[in-house]
mmCIF file of C-alpha atoms in Angstrom:
data_model
loop_
_atom_site.group_PDB
_atom_site.id
_atom_site.type_symbol
_atom_site.label_atom_id
_atom_site.label_comp_id
_atom_site.label_asym_id
_atom_site.label_seq_id
_atom_site.Cartn_x
_atom_site.Cartn_y
_atom_site.Cartn_z
ATOM 1 C CA VAL A 294 -49.462 67.545 42.866
ATOM 2 C CA LEU A 295 -51.846 67.976 39.937
ATOM 3 C CA HIS A 296 -51.115 64.406 38.849
ATOM 4 C CA GLN A 297 -51.791 63.132 42.346
ATOM 5 C CA ASP A 298 -55.078 65.054 42.576
ATOM 6 C CA ARG A 299 -56.149 63.599 39.256
ATOM 7 C CA SER A 300 -55.413 60.099 40.511
ATOM 8 C CA ALA A 301 -57.531 60.729 43.597
ATOM 9 C CA MET A 302 -60.330 62.066 41.395
ATOM 10 C CA TYR A 303 -60.106 58.887 39.329
ATOM 11 C CA GLY A 304 -60.571 56.830 42.491
ATOM 12 C CA TRP A 305 -63.554 58.997 43.477
ATOM 13 C CA ARG A 306 -65.219 58.384 40.124
ATOM 14 C CA CYS A 307 -64.737 54.642 40.454
ATOM 15 C CA VAL A 308 -66.469 54.733 43.824
ATOM 16 C CA GLU A 309 -69.278 56.737 42.230
ATOM 17 C CA THR A 310 -69.539 54.073 39.546
ATOM 18 C CA SER A 311 -69.873 51.382 42.191
ATOM 19 C CA HIS A 312 -72.688 53.421 43.740
ATOM 20 C CA MET A 313 -74.518 53.842 40.483
ATOM 21 C CA LEU A 314 -74.318 50.110 39.792
ATOM 22 C CA SER A 315 -76.015 49.285 43.081
ATOM 23 C CA THR A 316 -79.797 49.223 43.122
ATOM 24 C CA GLY A 317 -82.213 50.051 45.867
ATOM 25 C CA ALA A 318 -81.219 50.995 49.420
ATOM 26 C CA ALA A 319 -80.704 49.161 52.660
ATOM 27 C CA ALA A 320 -79.469 50.009 56.111
ATOM 28 C CA PRO A 321 -75.777 49.268 56.614
ATOM 29 C CA GLY A 322 -75.083 46.397 58.976
ATOM 30 C CA LEU A 323 -72.045 45.031 60.805
ATOM 31 C CA THR A 324 -70.543 43.734 57.564
ATOM 32 C CA THR A 325 -70.616 47.242 56.095
ATOM 33 C CA VAL A 326 -68.937 48.738 59.167
ATOM 34 C CA ILE A 327 -66.192 46.097 59.164
ATOM 35 C CA ALA A 328 -65.574 46.637 55.459
ATOM 36 C CA PHE A 329 -65.435 50.400 55.961
ATOM 37 C CA VAL A 330 -62.888 50.138 58.803
ATOM 38 C CA PHE A 331 -60.720 47.768 56.792
ATOM 39 C CA PHE A 332 -60.927 50.003 53.725
ATOM 40 C CA ALA A 333 -60.067 53.110 55.766
ATOM 41 C CA VAL A 334 -56.928 51.511 57.184
ATOM 42 C CA PHE A 335 -55.956 50.024 53.823
ATOM 43 C CA VAL A 336 -56.324 53.326 51.941
ATOM 44 C CA LEU A 337 -54.314 55.197 54.570
ATOM 45 C CA PHE A 338 -51.557 52.588 54.323
ATOM 46 C CA VAL A 339 -51.447 52.625 50.511
ATOM 47 C CA LEU A 340 -51.427 56.429 50.305
ATOM 48 C CA SER A 341 -48.492 56.460 52.739
ATOM 49 C CA LEU A 342 -46.356 54.125 50.632
ATOM 50 C CA ASN A 343 -43.302 55.563 48.918
ATOM 51 C CA VAL A 344 -44.359 54.343 45.458
ATOM 52 C CA VAL A 345 -45.554 55.841 42.182
ATOM 53 C CA MET A 346 -49.147 57.012 41.849
ATOM 54 C CA PRO A 347 -50.248 54.310 39.351
ATOM 55 C CA PHE A 348 -49.361 51.666 41.965
ATOM 56 C CA ARG A 349 -51.457 53.421 44.622
ATOM 57 C CA THR A 350 -54.355 53.936 42.243
ATOM 58 C CA PHE A 351 -54.372 50.298 41.143
ATOM 59 C CA ALA A 352 -54.224 49.027 44.743
ATOM 60 C CA ILE A 353 -57.029 51.294 45.947
ATOM 61 C CA LEU A 354 -59.281 50.580 42.972
ATOM 62 C CA GLY A 355 -58.800 46.834 43.453
ATOM 63 C CA ALA A 356 -59.705 47.092 47.117
ATOM 64 C CA THR A 357 -62.674 49.333 46.308
ATOM 65 C CA THR A 358 -64.163 46.825 43.871
ATOM 66 C CA PHE A 359 -63.726 43.953 46.285
ATOM 67 C CA MET A 360 -64.804 45.653 49.512
ATOM 68 C CA MET A 361 -67.795 47.484 47.996
ATOM 69 C CA ASN A 362 -69.334 44.147 47.097
ATOM 70 C CA PHE A 363 -68.592 42.872 50.579
ATOM 71 C CA ALA A 364 -70.054 45.973 52.275
ATOM 72 C CA ASN A 365 -73.112 46.462 50.089
ATOM 73 C CA PRO A 366 -76.190 45.686 52.280
ATOM 74 C CA LEU A 367 -78.001 44.375 49.193
ATOM 75 C CA VAL A 368 -75.345 41.736 48.490
ATOM 76 C CA LYS A 369 -75.980 38.419 50.199
ATOM 77 C CA THR A 370 -72.765 37.502 52.038
ATOM 78 C CA SER A 371 -74.027 34.083 53.064
ATOM 79 C CA GLY A 372 -71.400 31.667 51.729
ATOM 80 C CA TYR A 373 -69.250 34.572 50.535
ATOM 81 C CA MET A 374 -66.478 33.932 53.070
ATOM 82 C CA ASP A 375 -66.996 30.169 53.531
ATOM 83 C CA LEU A 376 -64.082 27.774 53.089
ATOM 84 C CA ALA A 377 -65.706 26.058 50.138
ATOM 85 C CA TRP A 378 -64.966 25.926 46.434
ATOM 86 C CA GLU A 379 -68.240 27.722 45.722
ATOM 87 C CA SER A 380 -67.151 30.672 47.900
ATOM 88 C CA GLU A 381 -66.136 33.777 45.993
ATOM 89 C CA MET A 382 -63.406 34.470 48.556
ATOM 90 C CA VAL A 383 -61.812 31.036 48.075
ATOM 91 C CA VAL A 384 -61.960 31.323 44.297
ATOM 92 C CA THR A 385 -60.321 34.764 44.442
ATOM 93 C CA ILE A 386 -57.515 33.601 46.749
ATOM 94 C CA VAL A 387 -56.790 30.436 44.738
ATOM 95 C CA VAL A 388 -56.632 32.303 41.446
ATOM 96 C CA GLN A 389 -54.377 35.026 42.883
ATOM 97 C CA LEU A 390 -52.016 32.513 44.481
ATOM 98 C CA ALA A 391 -51.811 30.411 41.330
ATOM 99 C CA GLY A 392 -51.088 33.439 39.181
ATOM 100 C CA SER A 393 -48.449 34.724 41.608
ATOM 101 C CA PHE A 394 -46.591 31.400 41.762
ATOM 102 C CA ILE A 395 -46.688 31.003 37.996
ATOM 103 C CA ALA A 396 -45.299 34.522 37.551
ATOM 104 C CA ILE A 397 -42.430 33.806 39.950
ATOM 105 C CA ALA A 398 -41.699 30.449 38.331
ATOM 106 C CA ALA A 399 -41.633 32.036 34.885
ATOM 107 C CA VAL A 400 -38.574 34.128 35.796
ATOM 108 C CA MET A 401 -36.905 31.786 38.303
ATOM 109 C CA LEU A 402 -36.972 28.352 36.656
ATOM 110 C CA PRO A 403 -34.361 27.208 34.084
ATOM 111 C CA PRO A 404 -33.303 27.790 31.427
ATOM 112 C CA LYS A 405 -31.648 31.035 32.450
ATOM 113 C CA THR A 406 -30.828 32.120 28.946
ATOM 114 C CA ALA A 407 -29.537 35.632 29.639
ATOM 115 C CA GLN A 408 -26.929 34.634 32.239
ATOM 116 C CA GLY A 409 -25.768 31.771 30.037
ATOM 117 C CA LYS A 410 -25.229 34.193 27.169
ATOM 118 C CA VAL A 411 -23.450 36.573 29.534
ATOM 119 C CA LYS A 412 -20.852 33.896 30.310
ATOM 120 C CA GLY A 413 -20.429 33.041 26.632
ATOM 121 C CA LEU A 414 -20.002 36.674 25.637
ATOM 122 C CA ALA A 415 -17.517 37.255 28.471
ATOM 123 C CA ALA A 416 -15.352 34.383 27.229
ATOM 124 C CA ARG A 417 -15.570 35.536 23.618
ATOM 125 C CA MET A 418 -14.729 39.176 24.445
ATOM 126 C CA THR A 419 -11.797 38.045 26.581
ATOM 127 C CA LEU A 420 -10.481 35.964 23.694
ATOM 128 C CA GLU A 421 -10.910 38.900 21.306
ATOM 129 C CA THR A 422 -9.098 41.201 23.752
ATOM 130 C CA THR A 423 -6.123 38.882 24.183
ATOM 131 C CA LYS A 424 -5.880 38.367 20.428
ATOM 132 C CA LEU A 425 -6.007 42.087 19.747
ATOM 133 C CA LEU A 426 -3.379 42.805 22.380
ATOM 134 C CA SER A 427 -1.024 40.189 20.951
ATOM 135 C CA PHE A 428 -1.705 41.280 17.365
ATOM 136 C CA PHE A 429 -1.191 44.962 18.113
ATOM 137 C CA THR A 430 2.013 44.264 20.016
ATOM 138 C CA ASP A 431 3.346 41.964 17.314
ATOM 139 C CA TYR A 432 2.371 44.365 14.532
ATOM 140 C CA TYR A 433 3.796 47.437 16.264
ATOM 141 C CA SER A 434 7.099 45.729 17.058
ATOM 142 C CA GLY A 435 7.469 44.776 13.398
ATOM 143 C CA THR A 436 9.450 46.541 10.689
ATOM 144 C CA HIS A 437 6.781 47.623 8.179
ATOM 145 C CA LYS A 438 3.052 48.037 7.608
ATOM 146 C CA THR A 439 0.931 45.083 6.417
ATOM 147 C CA LEU A 440 -2.678 44.378 5.462
ATOM 148 C CA LYS A 441 -3.109 42.565 8.759
ATOM 149 C CA MET A 442 -4.140 45.929 10.230
ATOM 150 C CA ASN A 443 -7.508 45.701 8.454
ATOM 151 C CA ILE A 444 -8.265 42.425 10.282
ATOM 152 C CA LEU A 445 -7.409 44.037 13.600
ATOM 153 C CA ASN A 446 -9.783 46.944 12.928
ATOM 154 C CA SER A 447 -12.622 44.524 12.117
ATOM 155 C CA THR A 448 -11.996 42.511 15.296
ATOM 156 C CA LEU A 449 -12.067 45.676 17.405
ATOM 157 C CA THR A 450 -15.403 46.663 15.852
ATOM 158 C CA ASN A 451 -16.881 43.217 16.609
ATOM 159 C CA MET A 452 -15.658 43.491 20.187
ATOM 160 C CA ARG A 453 -17.501 46.788 20.669
ATOM 161 C CA GLU A 454 -20.719 45.199 19.397
ATOM 162 C CA ASP A 455 -20.276 42.298 21.809
ATOM 163 C CA MET A 456 -19.781 44.723 24.697
ATOM 164 C CA GLN A 457 -23.041 46.461 23.864
ATOM 165 C CA GLU A 458 -24.863 43.131 23.763
ATOM 166 C CA GLN A 459 -23.206 42.071 27.021
ATOM 167 C CA ASN A 460 -24.492 45.163 28.769
ATOM 168 C CA GLU A 461 -28.051 44.360 27.658
ATOM 169 C CA LYS A 462 -27.777 40.695 28.697
ATOM 170 C CA LEU A 463 -26.477 41.655 32.143
ATOM 171 C CA ASP A 464 -29.538 43.847 32.658
ATOM 172 C CA SER A 465 -31.824 41.021 31.539
ATOM 173 C CA SER A 466 -30.100 38.436 33.747
ATOM 174 C CA TRP A 467 -31.154 40.323 36.872
ATOM 175 C CA TRP A 468 -34.745 39.272 36.209
ATOM 176 C CA GLU A 469 -33.715 35.618 36.112
ATOM 177 C CA THR A 470 -32.191 35.471 39.613
ATOM 178 C CA PHE A 471 -32.792 38.877 41.291
ATOM 179 C CA ASP A 472 -29.113 38.681 42.366
ATOM 180 C CA TRP A 473 -29.917 35.930 44.863
ATOM 181 C CA GLY A 474 -27.238 33.476 45.979
ATOM 182 C CA ASN A 475 -24.283 32.420 43.868
ATOM 183 C CA ARG A 476 -25.905 33.516 40.611
ATOM 184 C CA GLY A 477 -25.948 37.056 41.959
ATOM 185 C CA VAL A 478 -22.216 36.785 42.626
ATOM 186 C CA VAL A 479 -21.680 35.642 39.027
ATOM 187 C CA ARG A 480 -23.600 38.637 37.691
ATOM 188 C CA TYR A 481 -21.573 41.026 39.854
ATOM 189 C CA LEU A 482 -18.325 39.435 38.674
ATOM 190 C CA MET A 483 -19.443 39.775 35.065
ATOM 191 C CA LEU A 484 -20.319 43.430 35.668
ATOM 192 C CA SER A 485 -16.790 44.037 36.957
ATOM 193 C CA HIS A 486 -15.428 42.097 34.001
ATOM 194 C CA LEU A 487 -17.370 44.229 31.518
ATOM 195 C CA LYS A 488 -16.221 47.433 33.209
ATOM 196 C CA MET A 489 -12.623 46.270 32.967
ATOM 197 C CA LEU A 490 -13.000 45.263 29.308
ATOM 198 C CA THR A 491 -14.473 48.690 28.547
ATOM 199 C CA ASP A 492 -11.298 50.265 29.920
ATOM 200 C CA LEU A 493 -9.113 47.844 27.956
ATOM 201 C CA GLU A 494 -11.079 48.533 24.766
ATOM 202 C CA ARG A 495 -10.456 52.253 25.182
ATOM 203 C CA ARG A 496 -6.743 51.632 25.588
ATOM 204 C CA LEU A 497 -6.696 49.265 22.619
ATOM 205 C CA SER A 498 -8.269 52.043 20.548
ATOM 206 C CA ILE A 499 -5.442 54.360 21.614
ATOM 207 C CA MET A 500 -2.889 51.697 20.724
ATOM 208 C CA GLN A 501 -4.622 51.315 17.364
ATOM 209 C CA ILE A 502 -4.043 55.022 16.666
ATOM 210 C CA ALA A 503 -0.378 54.646 17.604
ATOM 211 C CA VAL A 504 -0.052 51.664 15.258
ATOM 212 C CA GLN A 505 -1.751 53.464 12.365
ATOM 213 C CA ASN A 506 0.452 56.536 12.749
ATOM 214 C CA GLU A 507 3.729 54.650 13.124
ATOM 215 C CA THR A 508 6.219 55.322 10.319
ATOM 216 C CA PHE A 509 8.435 52.281 11.094
ATOM 217 C CA ASP A 510 11.646 54.290 10.673
ATOM 218 C CA ASP A 511 15.151 53.110 11.543
ATOM 219 C CA LYS A 512 14.984 54.259 15.180
ATOM 220 C CA HIS A 513 11.732 52.368 15.656
ATOM 221 C CA ASP A 514 13.185 49.224 14.096
ATOM 222 C CA ARG A 515 16.282 49.298 16.292
ATOM 223 C CA ALA A 516 14.232 49.867 19.451
ATOM 224 C CA MET A 517 11.710 47.132 18.639
ATOM 225 C CA GLN A 518 14.424 44.561 17.941
ATOM 226 C CA VAL A 519 15.395 44.940 21.594
ATOM 227 C CA MET A 520 11.876 45.437 22.993
ATOM 228 C CA LYS A 521 9.810 42.883 21.055
ATOM 229 C CA PRO A 522 10.571 39.738 23.125
ATOM 230 C CA ASP A 523 9.695 41.438 26.409
ATOM 231 C CA MET A 524 6.609 43.152 24.951
ATOM 232 C CA MET A 525 5.282 39.885 23.527
ATOM 233 C CA GLU A 526 5.958 38.089 26.806
ATOM 234 C CA LEU A 527 4.012 40.729 28.730
ATOM 235 C CA ALA A 528 1.105 40.598 26.266
ATOM 236 C CA LYS A 529 0.984 36.784 26.583
ATOM 237 C CA ALA A 530 1.073 36.942 30.398
ATOM 238 C CA ILE A 531 -1.779 39.473 30.428
ATOM 239 C CA GLY A 532 -3.885 37.297 28.129
ATOM 240 C CA ASP A 533 -3.294 34.131 30.173
ATOM 241 C CA LEU A 534 -4.264 35.795 33.464
ATOM 242 C CA LEU A 535 -7.331 37.482 31.979
ATOM 243 C CA MET A 536 -8.654 34.338 30.318
ATOM 244 C CA TYR A 537 -8.119 32.144 33.383
ATOM 245 C CA CYS A 538 -9.882 34.627 35.688
ATOM 246 C CA THR A 539 -12.802 34.924 33.280
ATOM 247 C CA LEU A 540 -13.340 31.175 32.989
ATOM 248 C CA SER A 541 -12.899 30.602 36.725
ATOM 249 C CA ALA A 542 -15.432 33.324 37.561
ATOM 250 C CA SER A 543 -18.177 31.721 35.459
ATOM 251 C CA ASP A 544 -19.395 29.656 38.429
ATOM 252 C CA GLY A 545 -18.978 32.461 40.978
ATOM 253 C CA LYS A 546 -16.484 30.462 43.046
ATOM 254 C CA PHE A 547 -12.701 30.244 43.264
ATOM 255 C CA SER A 548 -11.364 27.021 44.753
ATOM 256 C CA ALA A 549 -8.021 26.849 46.564
ATOM 257 C CA SER A 550 -6.376 25.316 43.480
ATOM 258 C CA GLU A 551 -7.834 28.029 41.230
ATOM 259 C CA LYS A 552 -6.555 30.756 43.541
ATOM 260 C CA MET A 553 -3.126 29.144 43.511
ATOM 261 C CA GLN A 554 -3.136 29.080 39.712
ATOM 262 C CA VAL A 555 -4.259 32.708 39.586
ATOM 263 C CA GLY A 556 -1.354 33.568 41.872
ATOM 264 C CA LYS A 557 1.073 31.938 39.429
ATOM 265 C CA TYR A 558 -0.371 33.902 36.509
ATOM 266 C CA GLN A 559 -0.192 37.096 38.574
ATOM 267 C CA GLU A 560 3.456 36.432 39.339
ATOM 268 C CA ALA A 561 4.154 35.866 35.658
ATOM 269 C CA VAL A 562 2.540 39.209 34.785
ATOM 270 C CA GLU A 563 4.516 41.008 37.502
ATOM 271 C CA GLN A 564 7.793 39.542 36.294
ATOM 272 C CA ALA A 565 7.060 40.325 32.648
ATOM 273 C CA ARG A 566 6.003 43.823 33.631
ATOM 274 C CA GLU A 567 9.226 44.505 35.543
ATOM 275 C CA GLN A 568 11.357 43.119 32.735
ATOM 276 C CA HIS A 569 9.475 45.240 30.193
ATOM 277 C CA LYS A 570 10.038 48.377 32.277
ATOM 278 C CA LYS A 571 13.735 47.652 32.713
ATOM 279 C CA THR A 572 14.358 46.938 29.028
ATOM 280 C CA TRP A 573 12.383 49.957 27.871
ATOM 281 C CA LYS A 574 14.137 52.296 30.283
ATOM 282 C CA SER A 575 17.528 51.088 29.077
ATOM 283 C CA GLU A 576 16.545 51.402 25.416
ATOM 284 C CA ARG A 577 15.040 54.836 25.888
ATOM 285 C CA LEU A 578 18.207 56.129 27.541
ATOM 286 C CA ARG A 579 20.267 54.663 24.724
ATOM 287 C CA GLN A 580 18.096 56.309 22.065
ATOM 288 C CA GLY A 581 17.892 59.595 23.994
ATOM 289 C CA ALA A 582 15.558 60.127 26.930
ATOM 290 C CA LEU A 583 13.908 63.157 25.326
ATOM 291 C CA SER A 584 14.039 61.927 21.754
ATOM 292 C CA ARG A 585 11.031 63.220 19.830
ATOM 293 C CA GLU A 586 11.116 60.233 17.487
ATOM 294 C CA MET A 587 10.587 57.811 20.392
ATOM 295 C CA ARG A 588 7.509 59.428 21.897
ATOM 296 C CA GLN A 589 5.107 57.127 20.069
ATOM 297 C CA GLU A 590 6.981 54.048 21.270
ATOM 298 C CA SER A 591 6.927 55.408 24.829
ATOM 299 C CA PHE A 592 3.201 55.930 24.559
ATOM 300 C CA PHE A 593 2.602 52.362 23.315
ATOM 301 C CA SER A 594 4.737 50.881 26.101
ATOM 302 C CA LEU A 595 2.902 52.944 28.700
ATOM 303 C CA GLU A 596 -0.497 51.680 27.506
ATOM 304 C CA LEU A 597 0.752 48.091 27.529
ATOM 305 C CA ASP A 598 1.959 48.513 31.112
ATOM 306 C CA SER A 599 -1.357 50.130 32.106
ATOM 307 C CA MET A 600 -3.296 47.175 30.697
ATOM 308 C CA SER A 601 -1.215 44.771 32.773
ATOM 309 C CA ARG A 602 -2.020 46.787 35.894
ATOM 310 C CA ILE A 603 -5.763 46.791 35.103
ATOM 311 C CA VAL A 604 -5.865 43.011 34.626
ATOM 312 C CA LEU A 605 -3.870 42.478 37.833
ATOM 313 C CA ASP A 606 -6.378 44.621 39.719
ATOM 314 C CA LEU A 607 -9.281 42.611 38.266
ATOM 315 C CA SER A 608 -7.721 39.293 39.272
ATOM 316 C CA GLU A 609 -7.195 40.633 42.793
ATOM 317 C CA HIS A 610 -10.819 41.750 42.921
ATOM 318 C CA PHE A 611 -12.079 38.383 41.665
ATOM 319 C CA THR A 612 -10.110 36.268 44.139
ATOM 320 C CA ASN A 613 -9.623 38.313 47.309
ATOM 321 C CA GLU A 614 -12.284 41.026 47.222
ATOM 322 C CA ARG A 615 -15.393 38.960 46.693
ATOM 323 C CA PRO A 616 -18.446 40.998 45.681
ATOM 324 C CA GLN A 617 -21.332 41.141 48.113
ATOM 325 C CA PRO A 618 -24.498 41.258 45.993
ATOM 326 C CA VAL A 619 -27.187 43.556 47.281
ATOM 327 C CA ASN A 620 -30.695 42.141 47.340
ATOM 328 C CA ILE A 621 -32.276 44.947 45.353
ATOM 329 C CA ALA A 622 -35.822 43.596 45.678
ATOM 330 C CA PHE A 623 -35.568 43.434 49.470
ATOM 331 C CA GLY A 624 -33.982 46.883 49.524
ATOM 332 C CA TYR A 625 -36.940 48.368 47.682
ATOM 333 C CA LEU A 626 -39.375 46.638 50.017
ATOM 334 C CA LYS A 627 -37.690 48.316 52.980
ATOM 335 C CA LYS A 628 -38.102 51.689 51.262
ATOM 336 C CA LEU A 629 -41.833 51.294 50.682
ATOM 337 C CA VAL A 630 -42.591 53.057 53.962
ATOM 338 C CA ASP A 631 -40.446 56.170 54.270
ATOM 339 C CA ILE A 632 -40.842 57.284 57.887
ATOM 340 C CA LYS A 633 -38.437 60.183 57.418
ATOM 341 C CA LYS A 634 -40.474 61.520 54.507
ATOM 342 C CA LEU A 635 -43.691 61.231 56.509
ATOM 343 C CA HIS A 636 -42.155 63.295 59.334
ATOM 344 C CA SER A 637 -40.370 65.959 57.281
ATOM 345 C CA ASP A 638 -42.485 66.480 54.131
ATOM 346 C CA SER A 639 -45.603 68.493 55.003
ATOM 347 C CA ASP A 640 -46.853 68.450 51.386
ATOM 348 C CA TYR A 641 -46.660 64.671 51.383
ATOM 349 C CA ARG A 642 -48.669 64.436 54.608
ATOM 350 C CA ASN A 643 -51.201 66.917 53.236
ATOM 351 C CA PHE A 644 -51.612 64.759 50.123
ATOM 352 C CA ILE A 645 -52.253 61.655 52.234
ATOM 353 C CA VAL A 646 -54.786 63.266 54.584
ATOM 354 C CA ARG A 647 -56.638 65.162 51.846
ATOM 355 C CA ASN A 648 -57.079 62.149 49.599
ATOM 356 C CA TRP A 649 -57.858 59.811 52.494
ATOM 357 C CA ILE A 650 -60.715 62.072 53.646
ATOM 358 C CA SER A 651 -62.104 62.328 50.123
ATOM 359 C CA MET A 652 -61.990 58.559 49.668
ATOM 360 C CA MET A 653 -63.736 57.943 52.996
ATOM 361 C CA LEU A 654 -66.529 60.405 52.185
ATOM 362 C CA ALA A 655 -66.983 58.917 48.724
ATOM 363 C CA TRP A 656 -67.099 55.387 50.201
ATOM 364 C CA TRP A 657 -69.655 56.149 52.890
ATOM 365 C CA TRP A 658 -71.831 58.114 50.509
ATOM 366 C CA ALA A 659 -71.758 55.220 48.012
#
């Protein structure tokens, strides 16, 4: 409330300044009355808007400067409102329109650099994810530790940096299209893609811990000799489905042929997933269902299965559950006038009436 009162006081002082700048005195005429009525309605409207105080202050001060000149009896209004290039009104309108169109064009016209980088980063992170999944699976189903693990750790670190950059680019890309049309669909798809990759990255980090702590004993070697073909097949199927969905989503559309191809990749993942479950269940029973030595292998297999489920869910979302982008700009415009707040918030109404009265008194006195 104190901040709001200070803003109103600032407006009052600006009106006082306008008064001090005027010289002499003259009786107000019809022009002054019209300006006063317009200003009264405008101020009441602006104070009622559900916006921050700096917006209200700027709008009211702009109107005060303009309308005070129009209402001042000492200012000659002859030619002021004429439709001629020498008219101050025409000059003001032309300049405002030109500036507004240039501002819109600056964010709407190509090149749309942020969204282009978003697509590139999405493809690169998908490639990194599929490589890491295959490398981790191949490494873990091996027989001994190698220096290849250091390369995997570096790739995982680079992937996290790319995800951070992707998040920033997605925020920036909103200003290029405001989520309008097909480009808004692309941004929503990329947001879902990033959310999914964040989940996969967390699971890859868990798999990394399992790989680092693996002792590669005899039980592990015997189990992996049986499990490795099915595990590698599942990892490959996951990577193929994820990469195809990512590339197909870059234009925001899925054609009938693309959906058919996605269905084939989904079927491949489902089959590899079922085979992996069956083989692992058989091997676990053979090794001992409650064997302490096989807990790490069980954990790795569970994470691999979970990743296949996550990618399947994403592909289903991309193809059959199309995102409906919300026009955020239009949504905020609809919230500018909060009728419910005007009816229920007595403090808000008191703020509007109090400051409107003070502005009207300051105007008429000036």
